[in-house]
Coordinates of C-alpha atoms in Angstrom, one line a residue:
M1 CA 13.8 -38.2 -13.7
R2 CA 12.2 -36.1 -10.9
N3 CA 16.0 -35.8 -9.3
I4 CA 17.2 -35.0 -12.6
L5 CA 14.2 -32.2 -13.2
T6 CA 15.2 -30.6 -10.0
A7 CA 19.1 -30.9 -10.4
I8 CA 18.0 -28.8 -14.0
L9 CA 15.9 -26.3 -11.9
L10 CA 18.9 -26.0 -9.8
L11 CA 21.8 -25.4 -11.6
G12 CA 19.3 -22.8 -13.9
S13 CA 18.3 -20.8 -10.6
H14 CA 22.2 -20.6 -9.6
A15 CA 23.0 -20.1 -13.1
L16 CA 20.8 -17.1 -13.3
A17 CA 21.8 -15.7 -10.2
G18 CA 25.4 -15.2 -12.4
E19 CA 23.4 -11.9 -13.8
W20 CA 22.0 -10.1 -11.6
V21 CA 23.3 -7.3 -9.3
V22 CA 22.0 -5.7 -5.4
T23 CA 21.1 -2.4 -6.1
K24 CA 22.0 0.2 -3.8
G25 CA 20.6 -0.2 0.1
G26 CA 19.3 -3.3 -1.8
L27 CA 21.2 -5.7 1.2
S28 CA 18.2 -6.0 3.9
P29 CA 19.5 -5.5 7.3
D30 CA 19.3 -9.6 8.4
K31 CA 20.9 -10.1 5.4
K32 CA 18.0 -12.4 4.6
L33 CA 16.5 -10.8 1.0
A34 CA 17.8 -8.0 -1.1
V35 CA 16.8 -6.7 -4.2
A36 CA 18.7 -7.1 -6.9
V37 CA 18.3 -5.9 -10.7
F38 CA 19.9 -6.9 -14.1
P39 CA 23.1 -5.1 -15.9
Q40 CA 23.0 -4.3 -19.4
K41 CA 24.3 -6.0 -21.8
T42 CA 24.7 -3.5 -24.1
E43 CA 25.5 0.4 -24.1
N44 CA 21.5 1.1 -25.1
I45 CA 18.9 0.7 -21.9
D46 CA 16.4 -0.3 -24.2
E47 CA 17.9 -3.2 -24.9
A48 CA 18.2 -4.5 -21.0
D49 CA 15.8 -6.8 -18.8
D50 CA 13.9 -4.0 -16.4
T51 CA 13.2 -6.8 -14.0
V52 CA 14.2 -5.8 -10.7
L53 CA 13.7 -9.0 -8.2
L54 CA 13.8 -9.8 -4.6
I55 CA 16.4 -12.5 -4.0
D56 CA 17.6 -15.0 -1.6
P57 CA 21.4 -13.6 -0.9
S58 CA 22.7 -16.4 0.3
R59 CA 21.3 -19.4 -1.6
G60 CA 21.7 -16.9 -5.1
R61 CA 18.2 -17.5 -5.4
R62 CA 15.2 -15.9 -7.0
I63 CA 12.0 -15.1 -5.1
G64 CA 10.3 -12.8 -7.4
P65 CA 9.9 -9.8 -9.5
L66 CA 9.3 -7.1 -7.6
E67 CA 6.4 -6.2 -10.6
E68 CA 5.1 -2.5 -9.1
V69 CA 8.9 -1.1 -10.1
S70 CA 11.3 -1.2 -13.1
S71 CA 14.9 -0.3 -13.5
S72 CA 14.1 1.6 -17.3
G73 CA 14.3 4.7 -16.1
G74 CA 12.3 6.1 -18.5
T75 CA 14.9 5.3 -21.1
W76 CA 17.8 7.1 -19.0
G77 CA 20.4 6.6 -16.5
S78 CA 21.4 2.3 -16.5
T79 CA 19.5 0.0 -14.7
T80 CA 21.9 -0.4 -12.0
T81 CA 22.2 3.0 -10.8
N82 CA 18.3 3.5 -11.9
V83 CA 16.9 2.0 -8.2
Y84 CA 17.7 2.0 -4.7
C85 CA 16.4 0.8 -1.7
V86 CA 15.4 2.2 1.8
W87 CA 14.9 -1.0 4.3
S88 CA 13.8 -0.6 8.0
P89 CA 16.3 -1.8 10.9
D90 CA 13.8 -4.9 11.6
S91 CA 13.5 -6.1 7.7
T92 CA 9.7 -6.2 7.3
I93 CA 9.5 -2.9 5.9
L94 CA 10.9 -1.4 2.2
I95 CA 11.4 0.9 -0.2
V96 CA 11.9 0.7 -4.1
N97 CA 13.2 4.2 -5.2
Y98 CA 13.1 3.9 -8.6
R99 CA 13.6 6.6 -11.5
T100 CA 10.9 6.8 -14.0
G101 CA 12.6 9.5 -16.5
R102 CA 15.1 12.0 -17.5
L103 CA 14.5 13.7 -13.6
M104 CA 11.4 11.8 -12.5
H105 CA 11.9 9.8 -9.7
S106 CA 8.8 7.4 -8.4
S107 CA 8.5 4.7 -4.8
Q108 CA 7.2 2.1 -3.8
I109 CA 6.5 0.3 -0.5
Y110 CA 6.7 -3.1 0.6
R111 CA 5.8 -5.0 3.8
I112 CA 8.3 -8.3 4.0
R113 CA 5.7 -11.2 5.2
D114 CA 6.8 -14.8 4.8
R115 CA 9.7 -13.9 2.6
R116 CA 7.2 -12.2 0.0
A117 CA 6.5 -8.3 -0.5
I118 CA 3.6 -7.3 -0.9
P119 CA 2.6 -3.4 -2.2
V120 CA 1.6 -0.9 0.3
S121 CA -0.4 1.7 -0.8
L122 CA 0.0 5.1 0.3
P123 CA -3.5 6.7 1.9
D124 CA -5.1 9.6 -0.8
S125 CA -3.3 13.1 0.1
K126 CA -6.9 14.9 0.0
N127 CA -8.2 13.0 2.6
H128 CA -5.5 15.3 4.7
P129 CA -6.6 18.8 5.2
K130 CA -3.6 20.1 3.9
G131 CA -3.4 17.4 1.2
K132 CA -7.4 19.1 0.0
L133 CA -5.3 22.9 -0.6
L134 CA -3.1 20.8 -3.1
V135 CA -6.6 18.9 -5.2
G136 CA -6.5 21.0 -8.7
L137 CA -3.1 21.9 -8.4
Q138 CA -0.3 21.5 -12.2
S139 CA 2.5 20.3 -11.9
T140 CA 5.5 21.2 -13.9
A141 CA 7.7 18.9 -17.1
N142 CA 9.2 16.4 -14.5
P143 CA 7.3 15.8 -11.6
G144 CA 8.4 13.3 -8.9
S145 CA 9.0 11.3 -5.4
E146 CA 11.7 9.9 -3.8
I147 CA 10.4 8.0 -0.4
T148 CA 12.8 7.3 3.2
L149 CA 12.2 6.2 6.5
T150 CA 13.3 8.3 9.8
K151 CA 15.3 7.6 13.2
N152 CA 12.1 7.0 14.8
G153 CA 10.2 4.8 12.2
S154 CA 7.7 6.7 10.3
I155 CA 7.6 7.1 6.1
C156 CA 8.6 10.2 4.6
M157 CA 8.0 11.2 1.2
R158 CA 9.5 13.9 -0.7
A159 CA 7.5 15.2 -3.8
W160 CA 8.7 18.1 -5.7
G161 CA 6.9 19.1 -9.2
Y162 CA 3.7 21.1 -8.1
V163 CA 2.9 24.5 -9.3
P164 CA 1.2 26.3 -6.4
D165 CA -1.7 28.9 -6.7
F166 CA 0.5 31.7 -6.3
T167 CA -3.1 33.9 -5.7
F168 CA -3.4 31.3 -2.3
D169 CA -2.1 31.9 0.7
Y170 CA -0.5 28.9 2.0
S171 CA 0.9 29.6 5.6
K172 CA -2.5 30.5 6.8
H173 CA -2.7 26.5 6.1
G174 CA 0.8 25.4 7.8
L175 CA 2.9 25.5 4.3
T176 CA 4.5 28.9 4.7
G177 CA 7.1 28.9 1.6
F178 CA 5.4 26.3 -0.6
E179 CA 7.2 26.9 -3.9
G180 CA 6.3 23.4 -5.2
E181 CA 7.9 21.0 -3.2
L182 CA 6.2 19.6 0.0
L183 CA 7.0 16.9 2.8
F184 CA 4.1 14.0 3.3
H185 CA 4.9 12.1 6.5
Y186 CA 3.5 9.0 7.6
R187 CA 3.0 7.2 10.5
F188 CA 1.5 3.3 10.7
D189 CA -1.5 2.7 13.2
Q190 CA -1.9 0.7 16.0
Q191 CA -3.7 -2.3 13.3
G192 CA -0.6 -1.9 11.1
Q193 CA -2.7 1.0 8.2
L194 CA -0.4 3.6 6.8
Q195 CA -1.6 6.7 7.8
L196 CA -0.8 10.3 6.5
H197 CA 0.6 12.3 9.6
D198 CA 1.2 15.3 8.1
I199 CA 2.0 18.0 5.2
T200 CA 4.9 20.1 5.3
V201 CA 7.3 22.6 3.4
P202 CA 10.5 21.2 3.2
S203 CA 13.0 23.9 5.6
T204 CA 15.8 25.6 3.8
P205 CA 19.0 25.1 4.5

């Protein structure tokens, strides 16, 4: 009976593997893990399974859902295009960027340990001198953010949708040209904790 049950579970696992697809950037550099979503069966995204999975691509098996993110896009886009990922070169850090509305996006960082994705929270920007300047600012109707990894291994979050206080001189605080979009630069300290290193204004092309 135990052998029969095991066979059923294995068959079920491989059957499900045919239903998902790996997201853009979802395959880890070491090819051991991947992020996958379920394609829509109809044009109506409301009817789709918005689960985002961490999978073992070599075996075609799911490891578990990434519960902090969704492929629903806030009812916009499609499940297969609403999620894209960035991995660190050593496959220990995973960043999932995902759509949350028509023009809105959000992000989640994970630390990979023992084939598990552990959510990493960003430090509160109010604890940074420049971050304190942002307290109380209003936002536009479509705020959002996306996170990338820089060449030196630090984490950069581009955030948009701020409504600046135009009576305030941000240039005196190192934010010359601030018009609603900012870059938040994070680094891991020696204890492995993520720290907000700086806040800057994107350079003009």
